[in-house]
Amino acid sequence: MKVIVFEDMHAVDRFVVQRIKEVIESKSCPVIGFATGSTPQGVYNGLIQKYQKGEVSFRQVKAFNLDEYVGLSKDHPRSFAKAMWETLFSKLDIEEENIYALNGVADNMEQECQRYEKLIQENPIDLQLLGIGMDGHIAYNEPGTSFDEGCHVTNLHKESIESSLGYGFDHLEEVPRQGVTQGISTIMQARELIMIAKGEKKAKLVQRMVKGKVSEDFPSSIIQNHNQVLVVLDQEAASHLEEEDYERH
Ligand code: F6R
């Protein structure tokens, strides 16, 4: 695992944008996994700018979302699919039919999970972006989830429900209690992972993810076992690591 630390979040964003561009340019049909949440928004703005300047095209890109709230359709203003559409996909030249997401209002969620898992097997993800949740989750793999799980429905933990207030919900009662998510085993099959963390509030979590025991109690620790993973941090998020734990860029 390689950990790199930048002076500030803008430098983090620039680095990740550049890496995504390289992956897109190195493949005839690149498959990118996108995360929602606050952390990657600067990266998405950077990708939009690059596209607008004609420096990158998403015409051949297939995009897979990580997770969704159970009970929210892709057109619901608070769904992750809608957030990805509004903050990124609608502003790029990506073909709509190449955007894939879990359907939070499927009649049969088990079948929906199998459908998505199969789609990902058929379109292996070249680069998966990740963020770390306040309980150590990646995607909506909450603490205690088996590392062997594929796509599945999950009960959201308190920290995840509370963090959702930052995603436009006005009251905790409005936040769905369940999510549907790529599993750890799904995520670990991606060829490359980029985990981004920013800010002091992620510092202790980052320390445990990078240096703690790999354990289902702290799902993001699994990335230590991936053979192509970059952890990209700003100085604040790295503040609980030792200097020998990372490269400074
Ligand atoms: C989002 C996702 C989550 C977030 C994590 C961090 O699709 O899967 O794991 O990456 O909760 O969220 P932020 O970036 O809002 O701190």
mmCIF file with all atom_site columns, C-alpha atoms in Angstrom, residues 21-223:
data_model
loop_
_atom_site.group_PDB
_atom_site.id
_atom_site.type_symbol
_atom_site.label_atom_id
_atom_site.label_alt_id
_atom_site.label_comp_id
_atom_site.label_asym_id
_atom_site.label_entity_id
_atom_site.label_seq_id
_atom_site.pdbx_PDB_ins_code
_atom_site.Cartn_x
_atom_site.Cartn_y
_atom_site.Cartn_z
_atom_site.occupancy
_atom_site.B_iso_or_equiv
_atom_site.pdbx_formal_charge
_atom_site.auth_seq_id
_atom_site.auth_comp_id
_atom_site.auth_asym_id
_atom_site.auth_atom_id
_atom_site.pdbx_PDB_model_num
ATOM 1   C CA . LYS A 1 21  ? -7.141  10.874  -16.769 1.00 0.00 ? 21  LYS A CA 1
ATOM 2   C CA . GLU A 1 22  ? -4.184  8.514   -17.199 1.00 0.00 ? 22  GLU A CA 1
ATOM 3   C CA . VAL A 1 23  ? -6.368  5.456   -16.636 1.00 0.00 ? 23  VAL A CA 1
ATOM 4   C CA . ILE A 1 24  ? -8.985  6.739   -19.093 1.00 0.00 ? 24  ILE A CA 1
ATOM 5   C CA . GLU A 1 25  ? -6.309  7.357   -21.709 1.00 0.00 ? 25  GLU A CA 1
ATOM 6   C CA . SER A 1 26  ? -4.643  3.988   -21.227 1.00 0.00 ? 26  SER A CA 1
ATOM 7   C CA . LYS A 1 27  ? -7.748  1.881   -22.045 1.00 0.00 ? 27  LYS A CA 1
ATOM 8   C CA . SER A 1 28  ? -10.059 1.589   -25.022 1.00 0.00 ? 28  SER A CA 1
ATOM 9   C CA . CYS A 1 29  ? -13.039 1.035   -22.714 1.00 0.00 ? 29  CYS A CA 1
ATOM 10  C CA . PRO A 1 30  ? -12.113 2.271   -19.243 1.00 0.00 ? 30  PRO A CA 1
ATOM 11  C CA . VAL A 1 31  ? -14.290 1.297   -16.293 1.00 0.00 ? 31  VAL A CA 1
ATOM 12  C CA . ILE A 1 32  ? -14.228 3.697   -13.356 1.00 0.00 ? 32  ILE A CA 1
ATOM 13  C CA . GLY A 1 33  ? -15.935 3.233   -9.999  1.00 0.00 ? 33  GLY A CA 1
ATOM 14  C CA . PHE A 1 34  ? -17.151 6.478   -8.436  1.00 0.00 ? 34  PHE A CA 1
ATOM 15  C CA . ALA A 1 35  ? -17.896 7.323   -4.802  1.00 0.00 ? 35  ALA A CA 1
ATOM 16  C CA . THR A 1 36  ? -20.406 9.882   -3.596  1.00 0.00 ? 36  THR A CA 1
ATOM 17  C CA . GLY A 1 37  ? -19.992 11.991  -0.464  1.00 0.00 ? 37  GLY A CA 1
ATOM 18  C CA . SER A 1 38  ? -18.129 15.220  0.159   1.00 0.00 ? 38  SER A CA 1
ATOM 19  C CA . THR A 1 39  ? -14.530 13.992  -0.240  1.00 0.00 ? 39  THR A CA 1
ATOM 20  C CA . PRO A 1 40  ? -14.382 13.499  -4.038  1.00 0.00 ? 40  PRO A CA 1
ATOM 21  C CA . GLN A 1 41  ? -16.285 16.659  -5.001  1.00 0.00 ? 41  GLN A CA 1
ATOM 22  C CA . GLY A 1 42  ? -13.101 18.623  -5.755  1.00 0.00 ? 42  GLY A CA 1
ATOM 23  C CA . VAL A 1 43  ? -11.913 15.747  -7.945  1.00 0.00 ? 43  VAL A CA 1
ATOM 24  C CA . TYR A 1 44  ? -15.210 15.796  -9.835  1.00 0.00 ? 44  TYR A CA 1
ATOM 25  C CA . ASN A 1 45  ? -14.968 19.563  -10.376 1.00 0.00 ? 45  ASN A CA 1
ATOM 26  C CA . GLY A 1 46  ? -11.440 19.018  -11.665 1.00 0.00 ? 46  GLY A CA 1
ATOM 27  C CA . LEU A 1 47  ? -12.611 16.325  -14.098 1.00 0.00 ? 47  LEU A CA 1
ATOM 28  C CA . ILE A 1 48  ? -15.357 18.631  -15.386 1.00 0.00 ? 48  ILE A CA 1
ATOM 29  C CA . GLN A 1 49  ? -12.814 21.400  -15.972 1.00 0.00 ? 49  GLN A CA 1
ATOM 30  C CA . LYS A 1 50  ? -10.493 19.039  -17.837 1.00 0.00 ? 50  LYS A CA 1
ATOM 31  C CA . TYR A 1 51  ? -13.384 17.861  -19.988 1.00 0.00 ? 51  TYR A CA 1
ATOM 32  C CA . GLN A 1 52  ? -14.471 21.435  -20.719 1.00 0.00 ? 52  GLN A CA 1
ATOM 33  C CA . LYS A 1 53  ? -10.951 22.327  -21.813 1.00 0.00 ? 53  LYS A CA 1
ATOM 34  C CA . GLY A 1 54  ? -10.978 19.335  -24.182 1.00 0.00 ? 54  GLY A CA 1
ATOM 35  C CA . GLU A 1 55  ? -8.227  17.571  -22.221 1.00 0.00 ? 55  GLU A CA 1
ATOM 36  C CA . VAL A 1 56  ? -10.182 14.396  -21.483 1.00 0.00 ? 56  VAL A CA 1
ATOM 37  C CA . SER A 1 57  ? -13.229 12.625  -22.884 1.00 0.00 ? 57  SER A CA 1
ATOM 38  C CA . PHE A 1 58  ? -15.583 10.213  -21.117 1.00 0.00 ? 58  PHE A CA 1
ATOM 39  C CA . ARG A 1 59  ? -17.220 8.952   -24.300 1.00 0.00 ? 59  ARG A CA 1
ATOM 40  C CA . GLN A 1 60  ? -15.778 5.450   -23.886 1.00 0.00 ? 60  GLN A CA 1
ATOM 41  C CA . VAL A 1 61  ? -15.972 5.379   -20.076 1.00 0.00 ? 61  VAL A CA 1
ATOM 42  C CA . LYS A 1 62  ? -18.243 3.023   -18.166 1.00 0.00 ? 62  LYS A CA 1
ATOM 43  C CA . ALA A 1 63  ? -19.091 4.317   -14.688 1.00 0.00 ? 63  ALA A CA 1
ATOM 44  C CA . PHE A 1 64  ? -20.185 2.273   -11.700 1.00 0.00 ? 64  PHE A CA 1
ATOM 45  C CA . ASN A 1 65  ? -21.574 3.846   -8.541  1.00 0.00 ? 65  ASN A CA 1
ATOM 46  C CA . LEU A 1 66  ? -20.624 2.300   -5.224  1.00 0.00 ? 66  LEU A CA 1
ATOM 47  C CA . ASP A 1 67  ? -23.839 2.393   -3.266  1.00 0.00 ? 67  ASP A CA 1
ATOM 48  C CA . GLU A 1 68  ? -27.363 3.772   -2.788  1.00 0.00 ? 68  GLU A CA 1
ATOM 49  C CA . TYR A 1 69  ? -30.018 4.341   -0.161  1.00 0.00 ? 69  TYR A CA 1
ATOM 50  C CA . VAL A 1 70  ? -32.714 1.682   -0.064  1.00 0.00 ? 70  VAL A CA 1
ATOM 51  C CA . GLY A 1 71  ? -36.043 3.334   -0.833  1.00 0.00 ? 71  GLY A CA 1
ATOM 52  C CA . LEU A 1 72  ? -34.713 6.204   -2.970  1.00 0.00 ? 72  LEU A CA 1
ATOM 53  C CA . SER A 1 73  ? -35.056 6.053   -6.754  1.00 0.00 ? 73  SER A CA 1
ATOM 54  C CA . LYS A 1 74  ? -32.371 7.394   -9.088  1.00 0.00 ? 74  LYS A CA 1
ATOM 55  C CA . ASP A 1 75  ? -34.512 10.499  -9.592  1.00 0.00 ? 75  ASP A CA 1
ATOM 56  C CA . HIS A 1 76  ? -34.946 11.218  -5.891  1.00 0.00 ? 76  HIS A CA 1
ATOM 57  C CA . PRO A 1 77  ? -33.083 14.458  -5.048  1.00 0.00 ? 77  PRO A CA 1
ATOM 58  C CA . ARG A 1 78  ? -31.160 12.767  -2.201  1.00 0.00 ? 78  ARG A CA 1
ATOM 59  C CA . SER A 1 79  ? -30.261 9.536   -3.966  1.00 0.00 ? 79  SER A CA 1
ATOM 60  C CA . PHE A 1 80  ? -26.594 8.900   -4.668  1.00 0.00 ? 80  PHE A CA 1
ATOM 61  C CA . ALA A 1 81  ? -27.434 8.255   -8.327  1.00 0.00 ? 81  ALA A CA 1
ATOM 62  C CA . LYS A 1 82  ? -28.976 11.727  -8.577  1.00 0.00 ? 82  LYS A CA 1
ATOM 63  C CA . ALA A 1 83  ? -26.023 13.292  -6.744  1.00 0.00 ? 83  ALA A CA 1
ATOM 64  C CA . MET A 1 84  ? -23.557 11.666  -9.162  1.00 0.00 ? 84  MET A CA 1
ATOM 65  C CA . TRP A 1 85  ? -25.658 12.773  -12.123 1.00 0.00 ? 85  TRP A CA 1
ATOM 66  C CA . GLU A 1 86  ? -25.903 16.375  -10.965 1.00 0.00 ? 86  GLU A CA 1
ATOM 67  C CA . THR A 1 87  ? -22.365 16.866  -9.710  1.00 0.00 ? 87  THR A CA 1
ATOM 68  C CA . LEU A 1 88  ? -20.535 14.944  -12.428 1.00 0.00 ? 88  LEU A CA 1
ATOM 69  C CA . PHE A 1 89  ? -22.108 12.837  -15.148 1.00 0.00 ? 89  PHE A CA 1
ATOM 70  C CA . SER A 1 90  ? -24.535 15.450  -16.543 1.00 0.00 ? 90  SER A CA 1
ATOM 71  C CA . LYS A 1 91  ? -21.552 17.755  -17.120 1.00 0.00 ? 91  LYS A CA 1
ATOM 72  C CA . LEU A 1 92  ? -19.452 15.258  -19.101 1.00 0.00 ? 92  LEU A CA 1
ATOM 73  C CA . ASP A 1 93  ? -19.744 13.573  -22.484 1.00 0.00 ? 93  ASP A CA 1
ATOM 74  C CA . ILE A 1 94  ? -20.352 10.165  -20.886 1.00 0.00 ? 94  ILE A CA 1
ATOM 75  C CA . GLU A 1 95  ? -23.090 8.087   -22.569 1.00 0.00 ? 95  GLU A CA 1
ATOM 76  C CA . GLU A 1 96  ? -26.064 7.715   -20.228 1.00 0.00 ? 96  GLU A CA 1
ATOM 77  C CA . GLU A 1 97  ? -26.305 4.000   -21.010 1.00 0.00 ? 97  GLU A CA 1
ATOM 78  C CA . ASN A 1 98  ? -22.757 3.588   -19.658 1.00 0.00 ? 98  ASN A CA 1
ATOM 79  C CA . ILE A 1 99  ? -23.695 4.812   -16.177 1.00 0.00 ? 99  ILE A CA 1
ATOM 80  C CA . TYR A 1 100 ? -24.493 1.944   -13.833 1.00 0.00 ? 100 TYR A CA 1
ATOM 81  C CA . ALA A 1 101 ? -25.944 2.110   -10.334 1.00 0.00 ? 101 ALA A CA 1
ATOM 82  C CA . LEU A 1 102 ? -27.744 -0.027  -7.811  1.00 0.00 ? 102 LEU A CA 1
ATOM 83  C CA . ASN A 1 103 ? -31.501 0.575   -7.899  1.00 0.00 ? 103 ASN A CA 1
ATOM 84  C CA . GLY A 1 104 ? -32.642 1.459   -4.376  1.00 0.00 ? 104 GLY A CA 1
ATOM 85  C CA . VAL A 1 105 ? -36.302 0.850   -5.237  1.00 0.00 ? 105 VAL A CA 1
ATOM 86  C CA . ALA A 1 106 ? -36.024 -2.527  -6.983  1.00 0.00 ? 106 ALA A CA 1
ATOM 87  C CA . ASP A 1 107 ? -38.917 -4.891  -6.160  1.00 0.00 ? 107 ASP A CA 1
ATOM 88  C CA . ASN A 1 108 ? -36.499 -7.645  -5.282  1.00 0.00 ? 108 ASN A CA 1
ATOM 89  C CA . MET A 1 109 ? -33.312 -6.294  -3.728  1.00 0.00 ? 109 MET A CA 1
ATOM 90  C CA . GLU A 1 110 ? -31.605 -9.681  -3.693  1.00 0.00 ? 110 GLU A CA 1
ATOM 91  C CA . GLN A 1 111 ? -32.009 -9.997  -7.455  1.00 0.00 ? 111 GLN A CA 1
ATOM 92  C CA . GLU A 1 112 ? -30.918 -6.387  -7.854  1.00 0.00 ? 112 GLU A CA 1
ATOM 93  C CA . CYS A 1 113 ? -27.705 -7.129  -5.966  1.00 0.00 ? 113 CYS A CA 1
ATOM 94  C CA . GLN A 1 114 ? -27.059 -10.202 -8.125  1.00 0.00 ? 114 GLN A CA 1
ATOM 95  C CA . ARG A 1 115 ? -27.686 -8.156  -11.282 1.00 0.00 ? 115 ARG A CA 1
ATOM 96  C CA . TYR A 1 116 ? -25.156 -5.499  -10.245 1.00 0.00 ? 116 TYR A CA 1
ATOM 97  C CA . GLU A 1 117 ? -22.572 -8.004  -9.096  1.00 0.00 ? 117 GLU A CA 1
ATOM 98  C CA . LYS A 1 118 ? -22.798 -9.777  -12.475 1.00 0.00 ? 118 LYS A CA 1
ATOM 99  C CA . LEU A 1 119 ? -22.504 -6.488  -14.364 1.00 0.00 ? 119 LEU A CA 1
ATOM 100 C CA . ILE A 1 120 ? -19.298 -5.699  -12.492 1.00 0.00 ? 120 ILE A CA 1
ATOM 101 C CA . GLN A 1 121 ? -17.898 -9.193  -13.157 1.00 0.00 ? 121 GLN A CA 1
ATOM 102 C CA . GLU A 1 122 ? -18.570 -8.569  -16.868 1.00 0.00 ? 122 GLU A CA 1
ATOM 103 C CA . ASN A 1 123 ? -17.027 -5.088  -16.745 1.00 0.00 ? 123 ASN A CA 1
ATOM 104 C CA . PRO A 1 124 ? -14.110 -5.322  -14.312 1.00 0.00 ? 124 PRO A CA 1
ATOM 105 C CA . ILE A 1 125 ? -13.419 -1.976  -12.675 1.00 0.00 ? 125 ILE A CA 1
ATOM 106 C CA . ASP A 1 126 ? -10.052 -0.479  -13.660 1.00 0.00 ? 126 ASP A CA 1
ATOM 107 C CA . LEU A 1 127 ? -9.999  2.208   -11.000 1.00 0.00 ? 127 LEU A CA 1
ATOM 108 C CA . GLN A 1 128 ? -12.229 2.479   -7.943  1.00 0.00 ? 128 GLN A CA 1
ATOM 109 C CA . LEU A 1 129 ? -12.404 5.715   -5.944  1.00 0.00 ? 129 LEU A CA 1
ATOM 110 C CA . LEU A 1 130 ? -13.124 5.325   -2.249  1.00 0.00 ? 130 LEU A CA 1
ATOM 111 C CA . GLY A 1 131 ? -13.719 7.468   0.822   1.00 0.00 ? 131 GLY A CA 1
ATOM 112 C CA . ILE A 1 132 ? -13.728 6.419   4.458   1.00 0.00 ? 132 ILE A CA 1
ATOM 113 C CA . GLY A 1 133 ? -16.865 6.792   6.582   1.00 0.00 ? 133 GLY A CA 1
ATOM 114 C CA . MET A 1 134 ? -16.874 7.973   10.182  1.00 0.00 ? 134 MET A CA 1
ATOM 115 C CA . ASP A 1 135 ? -17.310 4.385   11.402  1.00 0.00 ? 135 ASP A CA 1
ATOM 116 C CA . GLY A 1 136 ? -14.548 3.085   9.120   1.00 0.00 ? 136 GLY A CA 1
ATOM 117 C CA . HIS A 1 137 ? -16.877 1.915   6.359   1.00 0.00 ? 137 HIS A CA 1
ATOM 118 C CA . ILE A 1 138 ? -16.063 1.817   2.661   1.00 0.00 ? 138 ILE A CA 1
ATOM 119 C CA . ALA A 1 139 ? -19.060 2.120   0.369   1.00 0.00 ? 139 ALA A CA 1
ATOM 120 C CA . TYR A 1 140 ? -21.819 1.056   2.784   1.00 0.00 ? 140 TYR A CA 1
ATOM 121 C CA . ASN A 1 141 ? -19.892 -1.907  4.189   1.00 0.00 ? 141 ASN A CA 1
ATOM 122 C CA . GLU A 1 142 ? -20.528 -1.236  7.836   1.00 0.00 ? 142 GLU A CA 1
ATOM 123 C CA . PRO A 1 143 ? -18.393 -2.600  10.708  1.00 0.00 ? 143 PRO A CA 1
ATOM 124 C CA . GLY A 1 144 ? -18.999 -6.335  11.142  1.00 0.00 ? 144 GLY A CA 1
ATOM 125 C CA . THR A 1 145 ? -19.659 -6.987  7.441   1.00 0.00 ? 145 THR A CA 1
ATOM 126 C CA . SER A 1 146 ? -17.946 -10.120 6.154   1.00 0.00 ? 146 SER A CA 1
ATOM 127 C CA . PHE A 1 147 ? -15.033 -9.441  3.816   1.00 0.00 ? 147 PHE A CA 1
ATOM 128 C CA . ASP A 1 148 ? -16.537 -12.170 1.577   1.00 0.00 ? 148 ASP A CA 1
ATOM 129 C CA . GLU A 1 149 ? -19.777 -10.293 0.943   1.00 0.00 ? 149 GLU A CA 1
ATOM 130 C CA . GLY A 1 150 ? -20.661 -9.168  -2.587  1.00 0.00 ? 150 GLY A CA 1
ATOM 131 C CA . CYS A 1 151 ? -23.358 -6.582  -3.284  1.00 0.00 ? 151 CYS A CA 1
ATOM 132 C CA . HIS A 1 152 ? -25.857 -6.575  -0.442  1.00 0.00 ? 152 HIS A CA 1
ATOM 133 C CA . VAL A 1 153 ? -28.437 -4.629  1.538   1.00 0.00 ? 153 VAL A CA 1
ATOM 134 C CA . THR A 1 154 ? -27.259 -3.330  4.892   1.00 0.00 ? 154 THR A CA 1
ATOM 135 C CA . ASN A 1 155 ? -28.623 -1.595  7.970   1.00 0.00 ? 155 ASN A CA 1
ATOM 136 C CA . LEU A 1 156 ? -26.886 1.760   8.250   1.00 0.00 ? 156 LEU A CA 1
ATOM 137 C CA . HIS A 1 157 ? -25.017 2.454   11.472  1.00 0.00 ? 157 HIS A CA 1
ATOM 138 C CA . LYS A 1 158 ? -25.644 5.566   13.553  1.00 0.00 ? 158 LYS A CA 1
ATOM 139 C CA . GLU A 1 159 ? -22.518 7.366   12.249  1.00 0.00 ? 159 GLU A CA 1
ATOM 140 C CA . SER A 1 160 ? -23.550 6.763   8.638   1.00 0.00 ? 160 SER A CA 1
ATOM 141 C CA . ILE A 1 161 ? -27.069 8.040   9.256   1.00 0.00 ? 161 ILE A CA 1
ATOM 142 C CA . GLU A 1 162 ? -25.673 11.136  10.979  1.00 0.00 ? 162 GLU A CA 1
ATOM 143 C CA . SER A 1 163 ? -23.143 11.779  8.201   1.00 0.00 ? 163 SER A CA 1
ATOM 144 C CA . SER A 1 164 ? -26.021 11.778  5.712   1.00 0.00 ? 164 SER A CA 1
ATOM 145 C CA . LEU A 1 165 ? -27.113 15.125  7.130   1.00 0.00 ? 165 LEU A CA 1
ATOM 146 C CA . GLY A 1 166 ? -24.199 16.527  5.142   1.00 0.00 ? 166 GLY A CA 1
ATOM 147 C CA . TYR A 1 167 ? -25.799 15.169  1.954   1.00 0.00 ? 167 TYR A CA 1
ATOM 148 C CA . GLY A 1 168 ? -28.829 17.433  1.902   1.00 0.00 ? 168 GLY A CA 1
ATOM 149 C CA . PHE A 1 169 ? -31.217 15.762  4.335   1.00 0.00 ? 169 PHE A CA 1
ATOM 150 C CA . ASP A 1 170 ? -32.687 18.312  6.763   1.00 0.00 ? 170 ASP A CA 1
ATOM 151 C CA . HIS A 1 171 ? -33.602 15.903  9.594   1.00 0.00 ? 171 HIS A CA 1
ATOM 152 C CA . LEU A 1 172 ? -32.219 12.570  10.767  1.00 0.00 ? 172 LEU A CA 1
ATOM 153 C CA . GLU A 1 173 ? -35.719 11.060  10.452  1.00 0.00 ? 173 GLU A CA 1
ATOM 154 C CA . GLU A 1 174 ? -35.595 11.622  6.671   1.00 0.00 ? 174 GLU A CA 1
ATOM 155 C CA . VAL A 1 175 ? -32.447 9.539   6.211   1.00 0.00 ? 175 VAL A CA 1
ATOM 156 C CA . PRO A 1 176 ? -33.146 5.989   4.980   1.00 0.00 ? 176 PRO A CA 1
ATOM 157 C CA . ARG A 1 177 ? -32.153 3.317   7.497   1.00 0.00 ? 177 ARG A CA 1
ATOM 158 C CA . GLN A 1 178 ? -30.810 0.900   4.902   1.00 0.00 ? 178 GLN A CA 1
ATOM 159 C CA . GLY A 1 179 ? -28.308 1.064   2.085   1.00 0.00 ? 179 GLY A CA 1
ATOM 160 C CA . VAL A 1 180 ? -27.482 -1.209  -0.824  1.00 0.00 ? 180 VAL A CA 1
ATOM 161 C CA . THR A 1 181 ? -23.826 -1.453  -1.649  1.00 0.00 ? 181 THR A CA 1
ATOM 162 C CA . GLN A 1 182 ? -21.022 -3.109  -3.507  1.00 0.00 ? 182 GLN A CA 1
ATOM 163 C CA . GLY A 1 183 ? -19.490 -5.570  -1.070  1.00 0.00 ? 183 GLY A CA 1
ATOM 164 C CA . ILE A 1 184 ? -15.917 -5.738  0.116   1.00 0.00 ? 184 ILE A CA 1
ATOM 165 C CA . SER A 1 185 ? -15.298 -8.688  -2.196  1.00 0.00 ? 185 SER A CA 1
ATOM 166 C CA . THR A 1 186 ? -16.703 -6.654  -5.120  1.00 0.00 ? 186 THR A CA 1
ATOM 167 C CA . ILE A 1 187 ? -14.500 -3.658  -4.314  1.00 0.00 ? 187 ILE A CA 1
ATOM 168 C CA . MET A 1 188 ? -11.372 -5.751  -3.801  1.00 0.00 ? 188 MET A CA 1
ATOM 169 C CA . GLN A 1 189 ? -11.658 -7.083  -7.373  1.00 0.00 ? 189 GLN A CA 1
ATOM 170 C CA . ALA A 1 190 ? -11.052 -3.630  -8.843  1.00 0.00 ? 190 ALA A CA 1
ATOM 171 C CA . ARG A 1 191 ? -7.627  -3.432  -10.511 1.00 0.00 ? 191 ARG A CA 1
ATOM 172 C CA . GLU A 1 192 ? -6.675  -0.267  -8.656  1.00 0.00 ? 192 GLU A CA 1
ATOM 173 C CA . LEU A 1 193 ? -8.077  1.514   -5.619  1.00 0.00 ? 193 LEU A CA 1
ATOM 174 C CA . ILE A 1 194 ? -7.647  5.162   -4.732  1.00 0.00 ? 194 ILE A CA 1
ATOM 175 C CA . MET A 1 195 ? -8.708  5.988   -1.184  1.00 0.00 ? 195 MET A CA 1
ATOM 176 C CA . ILE A 1 196 ? -9.008  9.734   -0.571  1.00 0.00 ? 196 ILE A CA 1
ATOM 177 C CA . ALA A 1 197 ? -9.257  11.296  2.874   1.00 0.00 ? 197 ALA A CA 1
ATOM 178 C CA . LYS A 1 198 ? -9.205  14.957  3.818   1.00 0.00 ? 198 LYS A CA 1
ATOM 179 C CA . GLY A 1 199 ? -9.316  16.895  7.039   1.00 0.00 ? 199 GLY A CA 1
ATOM 180 C CA . GLU A 1 200 ? -8.564  16.428  10.717  1.00 0.00 ? 200 GLU A CA 1
ATOM 181 C CA . LYS A 1 201 ? -11.827 14.575  11.357  1.00 0.00 ? 201 LYS A CA 1
ATOM 182 C CA . LYS A 1 202 ? -10.525 11.652  9.277   1.00 0.00 ? 202 LYS A CA 1
ATOM 183 C CA . ALA A 1 203 ? -7.036  11.536  10.880  1.00 0.00 ? 203 ALA A CA 1
ATOM 184 C CA . LYS A 1 204 ? -7.636  8.838   13.525  1.00 0.00 ? 204 LYS A CA 1
ATOM 185 C CA . LEU A 1 205 ? -9.698  6.778   11.106  1.00 0.00 ? 205 LEU A CA 1
ATOM 186 C CA . VAL A 1 206 ? -6.912  6.967   8.532   1.00 0.00 ? 206 VAL A CA 1
ATOM 187 C CA . GLN A 1 207 ? -4.373  5.823   11.116  1.00 0.00 ? 207 GLN A CA 1
ATOM 188 C CA . ARG A 1 208 ? -6.462  2.772   11.945  1.00 0.00 ? 208 ARG A CA 1
ATOM 189 C CA . MET A 1 209 ? -7.144  2.019   8.280   1.00 0.00 ? 209 MET A CA 1
ATOM 190 C CA . VAL A 1 210 ? -3.476  2.216   7.300   1.00 0.00 ? 210 VAL A CA 1
ATOM 191 C CA . LYS A 1 211 ? -1.713  0.830   10.374  1.00 0.00 ? 211 LYS A CA 1
ATOM 192 C CA . GLY A 1 212 ? -4.348  -1.042  12.366  1.00 0.00 ? 212 GLY A CA 1
ATOM 193 C CA . LYS A 1 213 ? -5.164  -4.730  12.238  1.00 0.00 ? 213 LYS A CA 1
ATOM 194 C CA . VAL A 1 214 ? -7.056  -5.822  9.126   1.00 0.00 ? 214 VAL A CA 1
ATOM 195 C CA . SER A 1 215 ? -10.412 -6.617  10.645  1.00 0.00 ? 215 SER A CA 1
ATOM 196 C CA . GLU A 1 216 ? -14.086 -6.821  9.710   1.00 0.00 ? 216 GLU A CA 1
ATOM 197 C CA . ASP A 1 217 ? -14.703 -4.510  12.674  1.00 0.00 ? 217 ASP A CA 1
ATOM 198 C CA . PHE A 1 218 ? -13.045 -1.759  10.655  1.00 0.00 ? 218 PHE A CA 1
ATOM 199 C CA . PRO A 1 219 ? -13.966 -2.468  7.017   1.00 0.00 ? 219 PRO A CA 1
ATOM 200 C CA . SER A 1 220 ? -11.648 0.026   5.296   1.00 0.00 ? 220 SER A CA 1
ATOM 201 C CA . SER A 1 221 ? -8.622  -1.784  6.813   1.00 0.00 ? 221 SER A CA 1
ATOM 202 C CA . ILE A 1 222 ? -9.120  -4.410  4.069   1.00 0.00 ? 222 ILE A CA 1
ATOM 203 C CA . ILE A 1 223 ? -7.471  -2.116  1.551   1.00 0.00 ? 223 ILE A CA 1
#
